[in-house]
mmCIF file of C-alpha atoms in Angstrom:
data_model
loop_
_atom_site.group_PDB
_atom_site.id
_atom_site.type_symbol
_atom_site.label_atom_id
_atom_site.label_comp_id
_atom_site.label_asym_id
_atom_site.label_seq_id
_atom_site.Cartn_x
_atom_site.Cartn_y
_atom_site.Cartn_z
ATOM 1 C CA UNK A 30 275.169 -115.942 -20.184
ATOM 2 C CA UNK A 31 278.625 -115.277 -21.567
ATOM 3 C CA UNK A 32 278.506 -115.784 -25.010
ATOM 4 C CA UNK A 33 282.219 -116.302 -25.189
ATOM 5 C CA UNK A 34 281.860 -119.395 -22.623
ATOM 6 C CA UNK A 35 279.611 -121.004 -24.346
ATOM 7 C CA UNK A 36 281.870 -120.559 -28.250
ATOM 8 C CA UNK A 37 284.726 -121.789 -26.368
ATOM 9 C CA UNK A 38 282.821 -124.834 -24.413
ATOM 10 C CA UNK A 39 281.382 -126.007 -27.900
ATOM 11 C CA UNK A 40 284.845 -125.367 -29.579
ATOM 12 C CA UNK A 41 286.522 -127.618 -26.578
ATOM 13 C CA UNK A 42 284.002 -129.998 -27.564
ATOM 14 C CA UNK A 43 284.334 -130.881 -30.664
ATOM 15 C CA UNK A 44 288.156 -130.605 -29.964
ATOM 16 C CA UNK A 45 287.292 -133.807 -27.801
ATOM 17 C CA UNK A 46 285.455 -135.202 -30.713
ATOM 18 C CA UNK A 47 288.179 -134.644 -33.014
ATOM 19 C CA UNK A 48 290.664 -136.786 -30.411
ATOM 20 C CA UNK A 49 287.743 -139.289 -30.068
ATOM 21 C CA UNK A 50 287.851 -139.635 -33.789
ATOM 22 C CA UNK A 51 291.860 -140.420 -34.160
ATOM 23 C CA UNK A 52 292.094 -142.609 -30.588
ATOM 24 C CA UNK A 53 289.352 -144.783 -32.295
ATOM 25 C CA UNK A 54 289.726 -144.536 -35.690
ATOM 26 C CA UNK A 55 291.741 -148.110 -35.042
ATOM 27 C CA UNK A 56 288.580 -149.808 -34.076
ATOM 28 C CA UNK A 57 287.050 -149.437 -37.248
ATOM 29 C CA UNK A 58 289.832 -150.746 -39.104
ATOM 30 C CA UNK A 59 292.860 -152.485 -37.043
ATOM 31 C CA UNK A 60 291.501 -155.659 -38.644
ATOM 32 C CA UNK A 61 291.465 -155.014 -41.985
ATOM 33 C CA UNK A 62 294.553 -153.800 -42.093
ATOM 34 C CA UNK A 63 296.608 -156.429 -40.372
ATOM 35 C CA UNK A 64 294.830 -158.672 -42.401
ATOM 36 C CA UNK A 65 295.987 -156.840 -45.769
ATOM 37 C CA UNK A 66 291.943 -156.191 -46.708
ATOM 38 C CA UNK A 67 292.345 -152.397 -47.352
ATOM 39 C CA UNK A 68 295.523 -150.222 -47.143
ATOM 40 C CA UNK A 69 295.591 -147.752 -44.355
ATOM 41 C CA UNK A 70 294.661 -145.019 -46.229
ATOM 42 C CA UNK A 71 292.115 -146.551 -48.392
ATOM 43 C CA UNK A 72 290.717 -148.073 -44.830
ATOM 44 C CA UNK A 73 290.974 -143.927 -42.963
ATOM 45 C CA UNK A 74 289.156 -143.001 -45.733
ATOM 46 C CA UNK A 75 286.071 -145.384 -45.614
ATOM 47 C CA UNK A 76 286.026 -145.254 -41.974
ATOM 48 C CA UNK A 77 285.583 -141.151 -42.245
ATOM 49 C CA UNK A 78 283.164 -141.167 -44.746
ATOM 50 C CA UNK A 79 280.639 -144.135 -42.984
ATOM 51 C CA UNK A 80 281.887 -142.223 -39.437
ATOM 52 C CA UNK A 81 280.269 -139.324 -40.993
ATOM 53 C CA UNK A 82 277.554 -141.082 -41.856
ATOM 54 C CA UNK A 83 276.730 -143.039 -38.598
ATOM 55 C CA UNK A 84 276.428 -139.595 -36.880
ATOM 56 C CA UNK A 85 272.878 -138.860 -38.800
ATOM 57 C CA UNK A 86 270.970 -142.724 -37.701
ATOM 58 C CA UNK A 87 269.389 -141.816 -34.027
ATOM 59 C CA UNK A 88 269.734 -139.422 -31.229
ATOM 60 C CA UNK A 89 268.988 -141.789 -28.479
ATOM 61 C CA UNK A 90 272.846 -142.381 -27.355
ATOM 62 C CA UNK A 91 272.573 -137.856 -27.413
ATOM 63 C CA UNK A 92 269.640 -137.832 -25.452
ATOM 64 C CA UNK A 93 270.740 -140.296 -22.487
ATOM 65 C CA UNK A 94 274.491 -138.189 -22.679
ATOM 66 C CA UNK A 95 273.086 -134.691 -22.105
ATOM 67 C CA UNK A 96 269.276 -135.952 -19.811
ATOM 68 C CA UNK A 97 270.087 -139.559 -18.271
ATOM 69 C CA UNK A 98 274.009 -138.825 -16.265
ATOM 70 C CA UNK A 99 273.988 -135.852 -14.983
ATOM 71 C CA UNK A 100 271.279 -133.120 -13.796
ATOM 72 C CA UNK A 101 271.943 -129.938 -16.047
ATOM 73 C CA UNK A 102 273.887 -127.109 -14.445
ATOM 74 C CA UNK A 103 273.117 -123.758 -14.731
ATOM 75 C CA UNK A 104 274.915 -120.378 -15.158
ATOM 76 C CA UNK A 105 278.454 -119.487 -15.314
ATOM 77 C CA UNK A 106 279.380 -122.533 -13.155
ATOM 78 C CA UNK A 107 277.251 -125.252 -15.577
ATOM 79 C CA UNK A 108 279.276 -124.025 -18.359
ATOM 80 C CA UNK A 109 282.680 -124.598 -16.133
ATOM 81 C CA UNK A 110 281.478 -127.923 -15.343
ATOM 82 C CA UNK A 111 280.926 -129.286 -19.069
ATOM 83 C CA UNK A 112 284.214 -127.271 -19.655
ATOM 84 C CA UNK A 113 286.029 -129.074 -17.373
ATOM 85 C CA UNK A 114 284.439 -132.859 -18.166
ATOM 86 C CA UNK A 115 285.479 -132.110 -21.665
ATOM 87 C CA UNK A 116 289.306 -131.363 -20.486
ATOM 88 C CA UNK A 117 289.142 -134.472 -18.702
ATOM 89 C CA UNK A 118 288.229 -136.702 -21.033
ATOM 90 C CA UNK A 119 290.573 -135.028 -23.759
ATOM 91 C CA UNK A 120 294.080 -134.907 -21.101
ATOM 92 C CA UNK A 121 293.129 -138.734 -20.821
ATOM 93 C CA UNK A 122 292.467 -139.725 -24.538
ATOM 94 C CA UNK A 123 295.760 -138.039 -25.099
ATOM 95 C CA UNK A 124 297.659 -139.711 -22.446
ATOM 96 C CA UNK A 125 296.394 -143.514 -23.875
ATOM 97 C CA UNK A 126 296.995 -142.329 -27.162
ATOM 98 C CA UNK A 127 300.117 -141.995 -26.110
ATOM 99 C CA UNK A 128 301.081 -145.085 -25.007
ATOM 100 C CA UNK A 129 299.203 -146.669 -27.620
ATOM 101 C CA UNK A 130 296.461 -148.260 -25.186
ATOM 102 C CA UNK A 131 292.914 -148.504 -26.949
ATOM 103 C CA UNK A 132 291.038 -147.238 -23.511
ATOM 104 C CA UNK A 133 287.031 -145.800 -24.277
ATOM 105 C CA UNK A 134 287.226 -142.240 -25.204
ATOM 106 C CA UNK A 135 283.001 -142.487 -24.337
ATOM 107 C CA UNK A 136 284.374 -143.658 -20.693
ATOM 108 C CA UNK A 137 286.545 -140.400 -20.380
ATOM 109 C CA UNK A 138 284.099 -138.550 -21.509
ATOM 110 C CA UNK A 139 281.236 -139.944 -18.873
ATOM 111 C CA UNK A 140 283.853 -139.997 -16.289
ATOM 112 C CA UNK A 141 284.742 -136.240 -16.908
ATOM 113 C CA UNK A 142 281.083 -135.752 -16.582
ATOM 114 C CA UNK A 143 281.175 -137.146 -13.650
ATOM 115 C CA UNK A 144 283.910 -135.964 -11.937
ATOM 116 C CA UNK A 145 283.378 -132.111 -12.879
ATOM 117 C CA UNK A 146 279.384 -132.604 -11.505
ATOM 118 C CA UNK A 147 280.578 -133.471 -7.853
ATOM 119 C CA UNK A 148 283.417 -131.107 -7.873
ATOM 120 C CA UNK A 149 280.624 -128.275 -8.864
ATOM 121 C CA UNK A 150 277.889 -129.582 -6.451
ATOM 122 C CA UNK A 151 275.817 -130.640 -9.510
ATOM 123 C CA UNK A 152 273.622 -133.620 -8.743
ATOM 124 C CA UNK A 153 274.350 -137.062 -10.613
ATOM 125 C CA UNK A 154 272.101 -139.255 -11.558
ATOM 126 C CA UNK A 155 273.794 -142.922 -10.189
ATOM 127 C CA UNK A 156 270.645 -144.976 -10.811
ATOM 128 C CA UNK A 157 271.506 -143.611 -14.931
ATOM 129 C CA UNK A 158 274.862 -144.290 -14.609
ATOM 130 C CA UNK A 159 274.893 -147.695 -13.038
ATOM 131 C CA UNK A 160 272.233 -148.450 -15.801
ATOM 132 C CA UNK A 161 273.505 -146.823 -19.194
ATOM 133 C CA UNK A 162 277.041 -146.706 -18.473
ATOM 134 C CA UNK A 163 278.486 -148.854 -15.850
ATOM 135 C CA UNK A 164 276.267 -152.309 -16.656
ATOM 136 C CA UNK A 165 276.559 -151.972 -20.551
ATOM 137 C CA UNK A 166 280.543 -151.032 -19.781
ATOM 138 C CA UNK A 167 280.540 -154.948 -18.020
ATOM 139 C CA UNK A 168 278.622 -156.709 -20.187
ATOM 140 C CA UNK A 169 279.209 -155.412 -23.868
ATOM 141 C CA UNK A 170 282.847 -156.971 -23.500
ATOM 142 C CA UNK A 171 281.623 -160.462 -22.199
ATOM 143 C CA UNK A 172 279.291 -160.142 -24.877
ATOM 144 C CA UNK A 173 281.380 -159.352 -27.432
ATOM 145 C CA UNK A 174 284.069 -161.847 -26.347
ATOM 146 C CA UNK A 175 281.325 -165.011 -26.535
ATOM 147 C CA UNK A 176 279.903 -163.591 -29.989
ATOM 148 C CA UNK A 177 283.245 -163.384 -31.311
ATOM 149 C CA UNK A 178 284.065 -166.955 -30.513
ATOM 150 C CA UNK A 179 280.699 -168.066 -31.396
ATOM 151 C CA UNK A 180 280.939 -166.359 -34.827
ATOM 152 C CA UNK A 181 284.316 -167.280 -35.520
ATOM 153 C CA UNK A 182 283.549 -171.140 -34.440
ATOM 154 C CA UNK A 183 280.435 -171.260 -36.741
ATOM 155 C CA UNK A 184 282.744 -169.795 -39.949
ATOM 156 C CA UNK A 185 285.275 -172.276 -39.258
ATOM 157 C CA UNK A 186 282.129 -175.213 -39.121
ATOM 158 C CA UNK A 187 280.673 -173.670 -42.308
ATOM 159 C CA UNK A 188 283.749 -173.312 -44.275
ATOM 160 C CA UNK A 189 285.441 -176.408 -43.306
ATOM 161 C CA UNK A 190 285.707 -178.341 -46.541
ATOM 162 C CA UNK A 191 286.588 -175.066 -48.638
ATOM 163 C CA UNK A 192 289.989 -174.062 -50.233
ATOM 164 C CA UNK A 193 291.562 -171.908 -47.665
ATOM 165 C CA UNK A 194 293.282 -169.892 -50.080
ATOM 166 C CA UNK A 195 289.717 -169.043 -51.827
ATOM 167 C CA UNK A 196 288.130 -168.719 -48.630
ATOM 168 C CA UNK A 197 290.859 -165.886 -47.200
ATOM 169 C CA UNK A 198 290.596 -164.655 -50.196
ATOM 170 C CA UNK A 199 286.680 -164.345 -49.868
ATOM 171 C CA UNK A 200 286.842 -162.946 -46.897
ATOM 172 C CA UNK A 201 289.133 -159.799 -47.623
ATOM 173 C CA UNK A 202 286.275 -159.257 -49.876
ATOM 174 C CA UNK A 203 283.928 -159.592 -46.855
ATOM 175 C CA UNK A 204 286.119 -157.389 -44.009
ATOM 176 C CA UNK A 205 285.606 -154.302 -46.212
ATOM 177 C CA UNK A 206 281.603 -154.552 -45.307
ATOM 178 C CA UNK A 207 282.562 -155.496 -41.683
ATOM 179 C CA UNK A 208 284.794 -152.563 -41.468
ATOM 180 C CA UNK A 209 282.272 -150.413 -42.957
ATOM 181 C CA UNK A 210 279.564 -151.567 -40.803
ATOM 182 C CA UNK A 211 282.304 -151.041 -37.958
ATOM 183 C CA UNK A 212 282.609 -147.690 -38.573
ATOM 184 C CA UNK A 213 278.781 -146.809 -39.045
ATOM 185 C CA UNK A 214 278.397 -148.031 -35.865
ATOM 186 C CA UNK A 215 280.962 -145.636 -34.410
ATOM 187 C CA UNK A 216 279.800 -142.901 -35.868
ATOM 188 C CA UNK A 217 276.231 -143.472 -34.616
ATOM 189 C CA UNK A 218 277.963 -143.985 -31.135
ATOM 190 C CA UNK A 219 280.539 -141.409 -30.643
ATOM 191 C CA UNK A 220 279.467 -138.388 -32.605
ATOM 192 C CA UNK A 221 276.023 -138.662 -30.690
ATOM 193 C CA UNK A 222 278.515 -138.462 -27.155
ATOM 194 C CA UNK A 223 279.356 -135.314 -28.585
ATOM 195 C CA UNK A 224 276.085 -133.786 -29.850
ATOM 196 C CA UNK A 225 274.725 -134.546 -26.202
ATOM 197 C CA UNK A 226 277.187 -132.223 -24.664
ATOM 198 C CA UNK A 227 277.106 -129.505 -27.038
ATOM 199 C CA UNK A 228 272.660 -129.604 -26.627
ATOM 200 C CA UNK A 229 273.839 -129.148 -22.247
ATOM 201 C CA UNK A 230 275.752 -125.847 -23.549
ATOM 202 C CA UNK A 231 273.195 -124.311 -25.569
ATOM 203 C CA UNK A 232 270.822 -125.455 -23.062
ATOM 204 C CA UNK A 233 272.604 -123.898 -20.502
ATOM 205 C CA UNK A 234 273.081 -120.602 -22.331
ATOM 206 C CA UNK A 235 269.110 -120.626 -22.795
ATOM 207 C CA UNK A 236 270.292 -120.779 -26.736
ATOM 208 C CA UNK A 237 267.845 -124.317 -26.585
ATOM 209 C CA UNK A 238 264.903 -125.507 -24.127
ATOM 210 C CA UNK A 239 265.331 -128.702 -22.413
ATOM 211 C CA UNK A 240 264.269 -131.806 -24.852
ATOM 212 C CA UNK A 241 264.803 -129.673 -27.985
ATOM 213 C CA UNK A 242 265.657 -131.575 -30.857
ATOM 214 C CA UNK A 243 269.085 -131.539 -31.384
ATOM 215 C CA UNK A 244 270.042 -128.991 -34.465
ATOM 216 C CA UNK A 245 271.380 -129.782 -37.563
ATOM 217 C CA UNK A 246 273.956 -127.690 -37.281
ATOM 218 C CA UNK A 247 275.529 -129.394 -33.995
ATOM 219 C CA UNK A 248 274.615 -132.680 -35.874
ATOM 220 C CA UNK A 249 277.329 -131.627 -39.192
ATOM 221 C CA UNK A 250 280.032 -129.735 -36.602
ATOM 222 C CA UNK A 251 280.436 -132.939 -34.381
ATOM 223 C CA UNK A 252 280.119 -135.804 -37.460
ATOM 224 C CA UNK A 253 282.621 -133.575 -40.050
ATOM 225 C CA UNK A 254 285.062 -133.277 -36.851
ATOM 226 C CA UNK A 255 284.910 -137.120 -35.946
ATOM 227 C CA UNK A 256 284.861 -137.785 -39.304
ATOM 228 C CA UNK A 257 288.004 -135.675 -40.279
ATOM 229 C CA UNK A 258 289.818 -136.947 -36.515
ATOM 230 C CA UNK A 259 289.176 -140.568 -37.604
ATOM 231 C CA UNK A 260 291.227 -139.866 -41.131
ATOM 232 C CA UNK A 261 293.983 -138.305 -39.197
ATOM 233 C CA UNK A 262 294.469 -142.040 -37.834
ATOM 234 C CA UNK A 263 295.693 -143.380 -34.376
ATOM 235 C CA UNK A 264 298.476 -144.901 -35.893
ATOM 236 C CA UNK A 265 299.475 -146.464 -32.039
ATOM 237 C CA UNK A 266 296.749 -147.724 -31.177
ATOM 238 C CA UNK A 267 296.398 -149.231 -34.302
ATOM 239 C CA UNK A 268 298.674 -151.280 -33.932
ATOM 240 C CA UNK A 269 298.220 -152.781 -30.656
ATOM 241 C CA UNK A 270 294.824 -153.893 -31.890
ATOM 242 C CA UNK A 271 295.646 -155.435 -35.547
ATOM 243 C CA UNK A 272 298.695 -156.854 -34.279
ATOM 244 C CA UNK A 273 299.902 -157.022 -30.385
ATOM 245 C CA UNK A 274 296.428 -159.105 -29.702
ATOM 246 C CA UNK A 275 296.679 -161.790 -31.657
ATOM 247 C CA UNK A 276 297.809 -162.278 -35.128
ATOM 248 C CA UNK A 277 294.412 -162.002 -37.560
ATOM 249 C CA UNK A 278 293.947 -163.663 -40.635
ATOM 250 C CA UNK A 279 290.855 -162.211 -43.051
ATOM 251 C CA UNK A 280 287.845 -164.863 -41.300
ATOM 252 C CA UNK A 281 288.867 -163.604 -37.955
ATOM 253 C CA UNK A 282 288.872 -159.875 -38.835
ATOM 254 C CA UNK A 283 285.163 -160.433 -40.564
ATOM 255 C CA UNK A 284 284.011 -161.772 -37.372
ATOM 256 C CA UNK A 285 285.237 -159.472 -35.081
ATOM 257 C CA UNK A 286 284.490 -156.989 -37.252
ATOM 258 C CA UNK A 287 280.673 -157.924 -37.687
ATOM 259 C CA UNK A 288 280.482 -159.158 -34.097
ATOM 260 C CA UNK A 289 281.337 -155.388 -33.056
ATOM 261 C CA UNK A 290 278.964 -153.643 -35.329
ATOM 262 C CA UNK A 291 276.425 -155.899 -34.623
ATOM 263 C CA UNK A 292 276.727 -154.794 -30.742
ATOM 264 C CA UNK A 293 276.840 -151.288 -31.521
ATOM 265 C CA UNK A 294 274.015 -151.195 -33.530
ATOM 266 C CA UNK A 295 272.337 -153.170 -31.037
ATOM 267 C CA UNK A 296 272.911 -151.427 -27.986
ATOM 268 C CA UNK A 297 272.109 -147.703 -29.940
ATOM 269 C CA UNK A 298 268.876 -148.823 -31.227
ATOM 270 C CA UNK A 299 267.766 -150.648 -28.475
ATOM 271 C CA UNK A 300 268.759 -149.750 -25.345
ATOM 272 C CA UNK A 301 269.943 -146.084 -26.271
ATOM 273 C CA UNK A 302 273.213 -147.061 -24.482
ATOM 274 C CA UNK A 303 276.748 -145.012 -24.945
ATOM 275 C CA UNK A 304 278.676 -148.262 -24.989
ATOM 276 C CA UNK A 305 282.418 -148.086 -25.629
ATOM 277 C CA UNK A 306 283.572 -149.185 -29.463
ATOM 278 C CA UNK A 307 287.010 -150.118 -27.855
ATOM 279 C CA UNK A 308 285.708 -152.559 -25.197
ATOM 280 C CA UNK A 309 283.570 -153.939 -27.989
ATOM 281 C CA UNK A 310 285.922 -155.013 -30.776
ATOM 282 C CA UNK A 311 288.841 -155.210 -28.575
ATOM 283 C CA UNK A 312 286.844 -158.241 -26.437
ATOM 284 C CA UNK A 313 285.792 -159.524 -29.956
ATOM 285 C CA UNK A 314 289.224 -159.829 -31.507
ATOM 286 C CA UNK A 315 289.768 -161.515 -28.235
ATOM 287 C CA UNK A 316 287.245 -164.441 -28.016
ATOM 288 C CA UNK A 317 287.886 -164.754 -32.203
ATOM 289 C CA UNK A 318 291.119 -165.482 -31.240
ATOM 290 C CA UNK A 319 290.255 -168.225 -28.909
ATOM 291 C CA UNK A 320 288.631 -170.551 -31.198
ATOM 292 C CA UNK A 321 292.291 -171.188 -32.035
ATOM 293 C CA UNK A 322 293.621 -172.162 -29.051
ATOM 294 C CA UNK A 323 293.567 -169.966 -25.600
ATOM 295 C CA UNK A 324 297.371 -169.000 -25.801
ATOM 296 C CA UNK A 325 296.550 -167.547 -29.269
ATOM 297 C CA UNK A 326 295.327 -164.769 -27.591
ATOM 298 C CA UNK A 327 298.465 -162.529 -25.771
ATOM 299 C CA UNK A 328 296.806 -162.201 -22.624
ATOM 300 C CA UNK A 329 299.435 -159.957 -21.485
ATOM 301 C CA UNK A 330 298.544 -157.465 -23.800
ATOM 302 C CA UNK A 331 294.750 -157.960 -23.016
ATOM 303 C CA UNK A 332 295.586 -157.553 -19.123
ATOM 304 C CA UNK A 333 296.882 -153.773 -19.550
ATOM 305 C CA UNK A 334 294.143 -153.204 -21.708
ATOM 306 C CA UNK A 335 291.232 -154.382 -19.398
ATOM 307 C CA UNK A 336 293.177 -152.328 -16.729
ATOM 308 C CA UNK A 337 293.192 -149.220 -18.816
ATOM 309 C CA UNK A 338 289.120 -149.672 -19.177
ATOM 310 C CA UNK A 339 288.736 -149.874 -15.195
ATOM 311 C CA UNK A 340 291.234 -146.542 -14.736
ATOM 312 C CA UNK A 341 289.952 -144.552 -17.955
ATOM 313 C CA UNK A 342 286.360 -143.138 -15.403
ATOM 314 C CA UNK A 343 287.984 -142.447 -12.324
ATOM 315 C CA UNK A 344 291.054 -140.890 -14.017
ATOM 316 C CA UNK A 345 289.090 -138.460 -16.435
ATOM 317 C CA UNK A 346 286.673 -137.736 -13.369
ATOM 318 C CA UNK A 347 289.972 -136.990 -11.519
ATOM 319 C CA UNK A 348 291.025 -134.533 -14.350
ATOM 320 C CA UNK A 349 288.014 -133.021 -14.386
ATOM 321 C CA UNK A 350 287.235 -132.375 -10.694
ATOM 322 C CA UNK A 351 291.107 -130.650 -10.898
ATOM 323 C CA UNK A 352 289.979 -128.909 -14.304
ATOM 324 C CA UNK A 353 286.654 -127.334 -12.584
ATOM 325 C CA UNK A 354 289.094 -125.898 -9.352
ATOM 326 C CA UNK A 355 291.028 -124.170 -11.288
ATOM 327 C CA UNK A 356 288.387 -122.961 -14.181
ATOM 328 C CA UNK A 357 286.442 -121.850 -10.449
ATOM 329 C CA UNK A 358 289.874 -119.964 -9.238
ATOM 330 C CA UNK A 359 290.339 -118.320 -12.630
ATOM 331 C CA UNK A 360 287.320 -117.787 -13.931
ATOM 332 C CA UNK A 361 284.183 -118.381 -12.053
#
């Protein structure tokens, strides 16, 4: 196996982890921020460190990324393929970066997967992807939109009779825990999307047996690079989310903020599924905003964002299937 493949494979991936790191870094802490809880930098800066963090509390999210989606490729051509999913999902994190749209950088990358397995004639495994990636990708955002109006509709019962100046006041206190656990949750989501690719490399270059724990070394590379893309800050995107939504006060960003982690946590722990932080909090901020009236919520805003989450897999799988014909022209 080409040693040189597999340096630049692993360097291309934690490229992509470094993009995932500064198109989401705004999930972890759009909230507090529009809500005045934590300065932007103050906020990059927690978000890094827990980011960093999050990356060393399971493996499960690794272990259905690089076993449950796709069958592992060998050779020259099973290095392409990763090599090409990874291009994929990085063209279309920069592309929604961009434009400032929060789409799921974990969506890019499972559609890149995808895409570069059929183009290669590499089997995929639907009955995994229908059951880690497409079903949680439907129902974490219902989810997270009826927690967040739950949550937010039992703060408003349970603080009803306080000062609201004390109370907001409280709460700023409160959104630097939520934003914390926001970010823990991310790391333990994302940088495992990451460490599941890089084990398929060195799998693939016989460097690791199949099932292998996954090194400590690949562990450190992929959390220091999310960490240090997430304090970079997607300054775009953070806006749309702390701002274009709806307008947050400190309650509201606690309990979209908790209702997100919560999820996260959830879903990593218990179901060892890659779920997408951006559908999560984004649906969250959404049904928080609700419990104020409907037309709180911009719905217009929400629209192009739902219909970024439906493009983001077929138009990384797209990039990728184009990425692996012309790796296999030039180099295969």
């Amino acid at each position: 196996m080409d040693t040189f493949a597999l340096v630049v494979t692993i360097g291309v991936a934690l490229f992509f982890t470094y993009t995932n790191g500064f198109h989401d870094s705004a999930n972890a802490i759009a909230t507090s921020v529009s809500t005045r809880a934590l300065t932007p930098r103050v906020a990059l800066a927690m978000a890094a460190v827990m980011n960093l963090a999050g990356a060393f509390l399971g493996s499960g999210v690794a272990k259905t990324v690089s076993e449950g989606l796709i069958e592992t490729p060998e050779g020259s051509t099973g290095m392409g393929i990763l090599f090409a999913a990874l291009v994929g999902a990085i063209a279309w994190n920069l592309i929604t970066w961009y434009f400032g749209l929060p789409s799921s950088s974990s969506h890019a990358l499972f559609g890149g997967m995808v895409g570069a397995a059929l183009a290669g004639g590499t089997a995929v495994y639907w009955s995994g992807v229908l059951e880690k990636i497409v079903i949680p990708m439907f129902v974490s955002p219902v989810v997270g939109l009826i927690a967040g109006y739950l949550v937010m509709a039992a703060i408003m019962w349970i603080f009803r009779r306080s000062n609201p100046h004390k109370a907001k006041r409280g709460f700023r206190i409160a959104q630097t825990v939520s934003a914390a656990g926001m970010a823990l949750g991310h790391g333990l989501q994302d940088a495992q999307k990451t460490m599941g690719i890089v084990v398929m490399a060195l799998v693939i270059a016989d460097v690791e047996d199949y099932g292998d724990p996954i090194p400590v070394w690949v562990k450190i590379a992929c959390a220091v690079m999310l960490s240090a893309g997430t304090y970079a800050g997607g300054w775009r995107i953070m806006r749309t989310l702390g701002r274009k939504i709806i307008e947050l006060d400190p309650p509201q960003g606690f309990a979209a903020e908790s209702t997100g982690a919560t999820i996260m946590f959830g879903s990593a722990f218990v179901f060892h599924a890659p779920i997408s932080t951006t559908h999560v909090i984004t649906s969250a901020i959404m049904g928080v905003g609700a419990t104020k009236r409907i037309n709180a919520v911009r719905w217009g805003v929400a629209k192009n964002i739902i219909l970024g989450w439906f493009i983001t897999m077929p138009a990384a799988a797209a990039v990728a299937a184009a990425s692996f014909w012309i790796v296999k022209l030039v180099a295969l």
